[in-house]
Amino acid sequence: MRALVYHGPKNVSVDEVPDAKIERPTDALIKITTTNICGSDLHMYEGRTDVEEGKVLGHENMGEVIEVGDGVDRVKVGDMVCLPFNIGCGFCKNCEQGYTGFCLTANPGTAGAAYGYADMGPYNGGQAELLRVPYADWNALVLPDDARDKEKDYVMLSDILPTGYHGTELAQVGIGDSVVIWGAGPVGLMAAMSANLRGADQVFVVDRQPDRLKLVETIGATPIDDSAGDAVQQVLDATRGEGADKGVEAVGYQAHDHEGNEAPGITINSLIAAVRPTGRIGVIGVFVPEDPNASDDLAKKGEFGFDFGTFFFKGQSMGTGQCNTKQYNRQLRNLIHHDKVNPGLIVSHELNLDQAADGYANFDDRKDGWTKVLLHP
């Protein structure tokens, strides 16, 4: 089969690799119809993780079931399914409690597994023609009959829509809250969409990319251009000097200051400043325990200066961690089905698999208009 393979920093190509296949009775085999390039794929693409060369990338996947193992009961051949990016077993302590992003079985020795991602188990990704899905009855979300008509929307259930919603859940966004989101990438945009779903009265999204700021307006939120002045002050000015009730971090450890210097703590510290006393912050941007290619010694150890004094003095609280996709994807699927939410509106490019390397390069370069890239093997 053809698949997008990582060969080193900024070096990916579509190669012929062995076909994915059923390996255990609980597996299903999926013919991929849509797979996305995620912002977190760029961490690997840029060489900022220890992902191994030869890995097939891709953790945002959707497709048709073409084969199931003897132990699969619920999922049927012919079903259109979307796969949560995190792989769970369904029976460990964490999965039973809903923490499917921290499964204790799928990646022994650590908590959490995923398709095609560094340190998340031996599983290849779905930027390929075929994908093996472990524990298929647990992991595969079966889609309604309109799956092919709304493929751009449903594929977002694999990661970014539930992750954006998770940010608002961690921040405990409620009716009438004001919310500030740092980062207008795909996840930040989904967090803004989710804040509106949860009844927020004001949603601000901070970024400096003009194309992303235009999308902020499209989804009914207020863009804050941090290249036009101090973003914290802009939020304070818009909230009568109080600060936003809730905040969401949707950038992660490769954040940059307004001069373009990498500063992994800048978004969290900005949120501490922009969120009101007793407010709550949800962190869904990726932060890593180690970053050997970071620009300073603290960041190389996954550390940065945290404004704990202000955080403590303001009585704020914070929730962190990757999304437990299965907590939300069924409910969000139903909203898509009934036209209550349309996350596919952020899609800028749909490419065939052979164009994947160019898609990575253009998305990584933040070329104007490249906001979300879908691949169709």
XYZ file of C-alpha atoms in Angstrom:
377
model
C 0.000 0.000 0.000
C 1.031 3.659 -0.325
C 1.695 5.608 2.850
C 3.284 8.866 4.036
C 6.561 7.895 5.745
C 8.789 9.971 8.029
C 12.485 9.862 7.034
C 13.870 12.673 9.199
C 13.307 16.384 9.840
C 11.267 17.927 7.009
C 11.728 14.761 4.990
C 8.551 12.793 4.318
C 7.504 10.903 1.224
C 4.768 8.635 -0.036
C 6.279 5.156 -0.289
C 5.191 1.602 -0.908
C 5.037 -0.168 2.478
C 3.620 -3.541 3.587
C -0.161 -3.601 3.675
C -1.836 -3.033 7.006
C -3.657 -6.212 8.017
C -5.654 -7.900 10.741
C -3.206 -9.003 13.445
C -5.524 -9.882 16.332
C -9.157 -11.065 16.532
C -10.229 -7.687 17.924
C -8.808 -5.727 14.953
C -10.594 -4.129 12.027
C -9.065 -3.072 8.725
C -10.075 0.308 7.350
C -9.812 1.652 3.816
C -8.923 5.283 4.472
C -11.081 7.810 2.645
C -9.943 10.973 4.475
C -6.958 11.614 6.738
C -5.818 15.016 7.964
C -2.512 16.741 8.548
C -2.603 17.926 12.152
C -0.648 20.781 13.686
C 0.872 18.297 16.110
C 2.169 16.275 13.130
C 4.401 19.265 12.464
C 6.270 18.701 15.740
C 7.449 15.395 14.274
C 7.914 16.781 10.783
C 10.246 19.474 12.135
C 12.304 16.951 14.099
C 11.080 18.177 17.486
C 10.232 14.681 18.763
C 11.989 11.327 18.850
C 9.657 9.689 16.340
C 11.510 6.904 14.578
C 12.372 7.046 10.897
C 10.142 4.768 8.850
C 7.008 5.608 10.839
C 3.780 6.026 8.883
C 2.215 9.245 10.173
C -1.409 10.272 10.551
C -3.705 10.205 13.578
C -6.834 11.950 12.194
C -8.495 9.182 10.222
C -11.803 8.176 8.680
C -12.749 5.421 6.299
C -14.689 2.301 5.374
C -14.407 -1.012 7.217
C -13.287 -3.675 4.734
C -12.405 -6.539 7.107
C -12.931 -7.434 10.759
C -11.324 -9.983 13.059
C -13.259 -12.925 14.504
C -13.535 -11.126 17.840
C -15.219 -8.004 16.443
C -18.965 -7.987 17.043
C -20.398 -4.468 16.715
C -18.461 -2.986 13.801
C -19.404 -4.410 10.398
C -17.803 -4.541 6.977
C -19.131 -1.592 4.995
C -19.492 0.725 7.990
C -18.102 4.227 7.622
C -16.164 5.009 10.787
C -14.103 7.771 12.340
C -11.213 6.740 14.579
C -10.302 8.608 17.759
C -6.639 9.546 17.542
C -6.032 7.897 20.902
C -6.193 4.109 20.975
C -7.864 2.586 24.024
C -8.535 -0.961 25.148
C -11.865 -0.281 26.830
C -11.180 -2.399 29.905
C -8.249 -0.910 31.838
C -8.787 1.304 34.879
C -8.369 4.528 32.919
C -10.561 3.514 29.980
C -13.300 2.387 32.361
C -13.240 5.826 33.968
C -13.411 7.583 30.589
C -9.720 8.503 30.367
C -9.243 6.839 26.996
C -6.355 9.163 26.147
C -4.400 7.501 28.952
C -5.042 3.802 28.267
C -2.812 1.527 30.337
C -2.994 -1.435 27.931
C -2.435 -0.206 24.381
C 1.066 1.150 25.015
C 2.574 -0.889 27.885
C 4.853 1.025 30.218
C 3.157 4.367 29.747
C -0.317 5.877 29.641
C -1.736 6.573 26.212
C -1.446 5.291 22.648
C -2.133 6.821 19.241
C -1.818 6.173 15.535
C 1.409 7.316 13.879
C 2.765 9.420 16.723
C 6.013 9.674 18.674
C 6.138 7.752 21.966
C 2.528 6.624 21.580
C 3.084 2.964 20.791
C 4.034 0.854 17.762
C 0.992 1.771 15.712
C 1.341 3.149 12.212
C -0.798 6.067 11.153
C -3.540 6.485 8.634
C -1.949 8.798 6.059
C -2.069 5.662 3.982
C -4.441 3.565 1.938
C -5.161 1.132 4.783
C -5.185 1.285 8.591
C -5.274 -1.429 11.227
C -7.607 -0.481 14.103
C -6.961 -2.324 17.406
C -9.866 -3.012 19.780
C -12.162 -2.019 16.945
C -15.479 -2.446 18.759
C -14.274 0.045 21.358
C -12.390 2.513 19.173
C -14.359 2.834 15.940
C -17.158 5.409 15.914
C -19.768 4.255 13.392
C -21.119 7.159 11.343
C -24.636 7.819 9.987
C -25.756 7.414 6.389
C -24.634 10.949 5.514
C -20.990 10.097 6.295
C -19.747 10.539 2.731
C -21.734 13.736 2.163
C -20.311 15.333 5.321
C -16.873 13.761 5.276
C -15.096 17.092 5.891
C -17.122 17.495 9.073
C -17.087 13.945 10.411
C -13.330 13.471 9.991
C -12.819 16.275 12.528
C -14.225 13.905 15.167
C -10.914 12.046 15.072
C -9.119 14.790 16.990
C -9.522 18.520 16.618
C -13.242 18.981 17.308
C -13.251 16.813 20.463
C -9.905 18.327 21.486
C -11.262 21.851 21.109
C -14.316 20.856 23.100
C -12.047 19.256 25.711
C -10.329 22.607 26.159
C -13.656 24.209 27.045
C -14.462 21.308 29.370
C -11.119 21.648 31.167
C -11.796 25.377 31.500
C -15.381 24.669 32.633
C -16.884 27.135 30.172
C -20.517 27.827 30.984
C -23.485 29.920 29.890
C -22.681 33.609 29.777
C -18.923 33.191 30.268
C -16.349 35.247 28.432
C -13.575 33.071 27.004
C -10.142 33.860 25.576
C -8.361 31.267 23.444
C -4.665 31.571 22.617
C -4.084 30.213 19.114
C -6.338 30.308 16.026
C -5.021 27.111 14.508
C -7.504 24.299 13.837
C -7.751 23.281 17.513
C -8.150 26.868 18.701
C -10.897 27.421 16.136
C -12.645 24.257 17.339
C -12.336 25.499 20.928
C -14.015 28.741 19.895
C -16.784 26.841 18.133
C -17.191 24.690 21.242
C -17.304 27.709 23.560
C -20.190 29.037 21.491
C -21.923 25.647 21.744
C -21.603 25.850 25.531
C -23.252 29.265 25.675
C -20.312 31.646 26.069
C -21.343 35.260 25.563
C -17.944 36.498 24.344
C -15.239 34.424 22.682
C -11.871 36.012 21.879
C -9.171 34.202 19.878
C -5.588 35.481 19.859
C -3.325 34.980 16.842
C -1.377 37.001 14.290
C -2.002 35.052 11.057
C -4.465 37.067 8.909
C -6.057 33.988 7.309
C -6.697 32.411 10.699
C -8.086 35.628 12.159
C -10.590 35.781 9.273
C -11.780 32.267 10.193
C -12.255 33.398 13.785
C -14.837 35.893 12.548
C -16.459 33.241 10.345
C -17.245 31.038 13.344
C -18.720 33.894 15.353
C -15.816 34.823 17.628
C -13.780 38.003 18.066
C -10.214 37.979 16.650
C -7.413 39.519 18.703
C -4.378 40.352 16.553
C -1.368 40.276 18.860
C 0.793 41.871 16.159
C -1.357 45.010 16.503
C -0.678 45.494 20.210
C -0.455 43.686 23.527
C -3.055 40.894 23.360
C -3.506 40.733 27.136
C -4.367 44.420 27.249
C -6.776 44.004 24.339
C -8.620 41.295 26.269
C -8.679 43.386 29.439
C -10.009 46.382 27.512
C -12.794 44.232 26.034
C -13.826 42.872 29.439
C -14.048 46.108 31.450
C -10.591 45.471 32.884
C -11.659 42.255 34.635
C -10.194 39.719 32.237
C -11.991 36.798 30.631
C -13.856 34.338 32.838
C -12.168 31.341 31.211
C -9.137 30.672 29.006
C -7.925 27.946 26.650
C -4.304 27.345 25.563
C -4.290 25.897 22.036
C -0.712 26.536 20.865
C 1.690 24.368 22.866
C 5.417 24.299 23.402
C 6.435 25.828 20.074
C 4.751 29.156 20.806
C 6.511 32.342 19.674
C 6.533 35.910 20.934
C 5.559 38.855 18.731
C 9.138 39.139 17.453
C 9.158 35.520 16.287
C 11.302 34.085 19.095
C 10.296 30.694 20.444
C 8.954 31.026 23.988
C 7.194 27.898 25.271
C 5.702 29.554 28.366
C 4.381 32.706 26.763
C 0.849 31.512 26.036
C 0.171 30.097 29.500
C 1.596 33.150 31.225
C -0.429 35.402 28.935
C -3.560 33.498 29.876
C -2.761 33.911 33.566
C -2.617 37.655 32.927
C -5.723 37.795 30.711
C -8.066 35.587 32.789
C -9.805 37.181 35.755
C -9.189 36.264 39.413
C -10.732 32.842 40.232
C -10.986 32.103 36.510
C -10.032 28.736 35.039
C -7.689 27.762 32.192
C -7.741 24.632 30.005
C -4.479 23.587 28.328
C -4.803 21.442 25.201
C -1.759 22.610 23.235
C 0.934 19.928 23.161
C 3.694 20.188 25.772
C 6.417 17.531 26.002
C 8.639 16.213 28.814
C 11.751 16.712 26.681
C 12.583 18.881 23.664
C 16.256 18.335 22.789
C 16.093 20.843 19.914
C 14.722 23.683 22.033
C 16.459 27.037 22.143
C 17.238 27.132 25.884
C 18.257 24.679 28.598
C 14.970 24.813 30.500
C 12.902 24.138 27.388
C 15.141 21.189 26.488
C 13.863 19.549 29.690
C 10.264 20.423 28.892
C 10.307 23.263 31.439
C 9.672 26.999 31.344
C 9.189 29.930 33.694
C 5.625 29.754 35.043
C 4.084 32.841 36.635
C 2.910 30.900 39.657
C 2.865 33.927 41.941
C 0.196 35.669 39.861
C -1.628 32.372 39.266
C -1.780 31.791 43.036
C -2.585 35.391 43.929
C -5.499 35.441 41.474
C -6.862 32.123 42.794
C -6.958 30.619 39.326
C -7.152 26.931 38.472
C -6.026 24.906 35.465
C -6.832 21.621 33.732
C -4.428 19.956 31.316
C -3.875 16.870 29.197
C -4.699 15.369 25.848
C -8.317 14.836 24.924
C -10.145 11.651 25.847
C -11.840 11.651 22.459
C -14.499 9.057 23.230
C -15.949 11.254 25.977
C -17.239 13.627 23.311
C -17.151 12.180 19.797
C -20.536 10.420 19.846
C -22.375 13.541 21.021
C -20.499 15.780 18.585
C -21.238 13.296 15.772
C -24.948 13.755 16.492
C -24.621 17.541 16.316
C -22.939 17.247 12.906
C -25.641 14.859 11.705
C -28.365 17.338 12.661
C -26.504 20.347 11.207
C -25.882 21.953 14.593
C -22.140 22.275 14.023
C -20.009 22.228 10.861
C -16.280 21.985 11.687
C -15.372 21.312 8.054
C -15.697 25.013 7.283
C -12.052 25.517 8.351
C -10.757 23.163 5.611
C -8.599 25.049 3.124
C -7.094 22.248 1.010
C -8.052 18.727 -0.047
C -5.183 16.816 -1.661
C -4.572 13.307 -2.868
C -2.052 11.237 -0.920
C 0.693 11.778 -3.498
C 0.585 15.507 -2.690
C 1.078 14.917 1.043
C 4.726 16.020 1.209
C 3.861 19.343 -0.411
C 0.920 19.664 1.951
C 3.225 19.224 4.944
C 5.712 21.783 3.636
C 3.096 24.445 2.914
C 1.240 23.898 6.196
C 4.504 23.989 8.141
C 5.534 27.229 6.412
C 2.200 28.780 7.508
C 1.594 29.841 3.937
C -1.354 32.177 3.643
C -4.595 30.243 3.317
C -3.210 26.894 4.463
C -5.397 26.455 7.544
C -6.425 22.770 7.468
C -5.298 20.101 5.002
C -7.193 16.908 4.209
C -5.681 13.991 2.281
C -7.672 11.494 0.238
C -5.676 8.293 -0.429
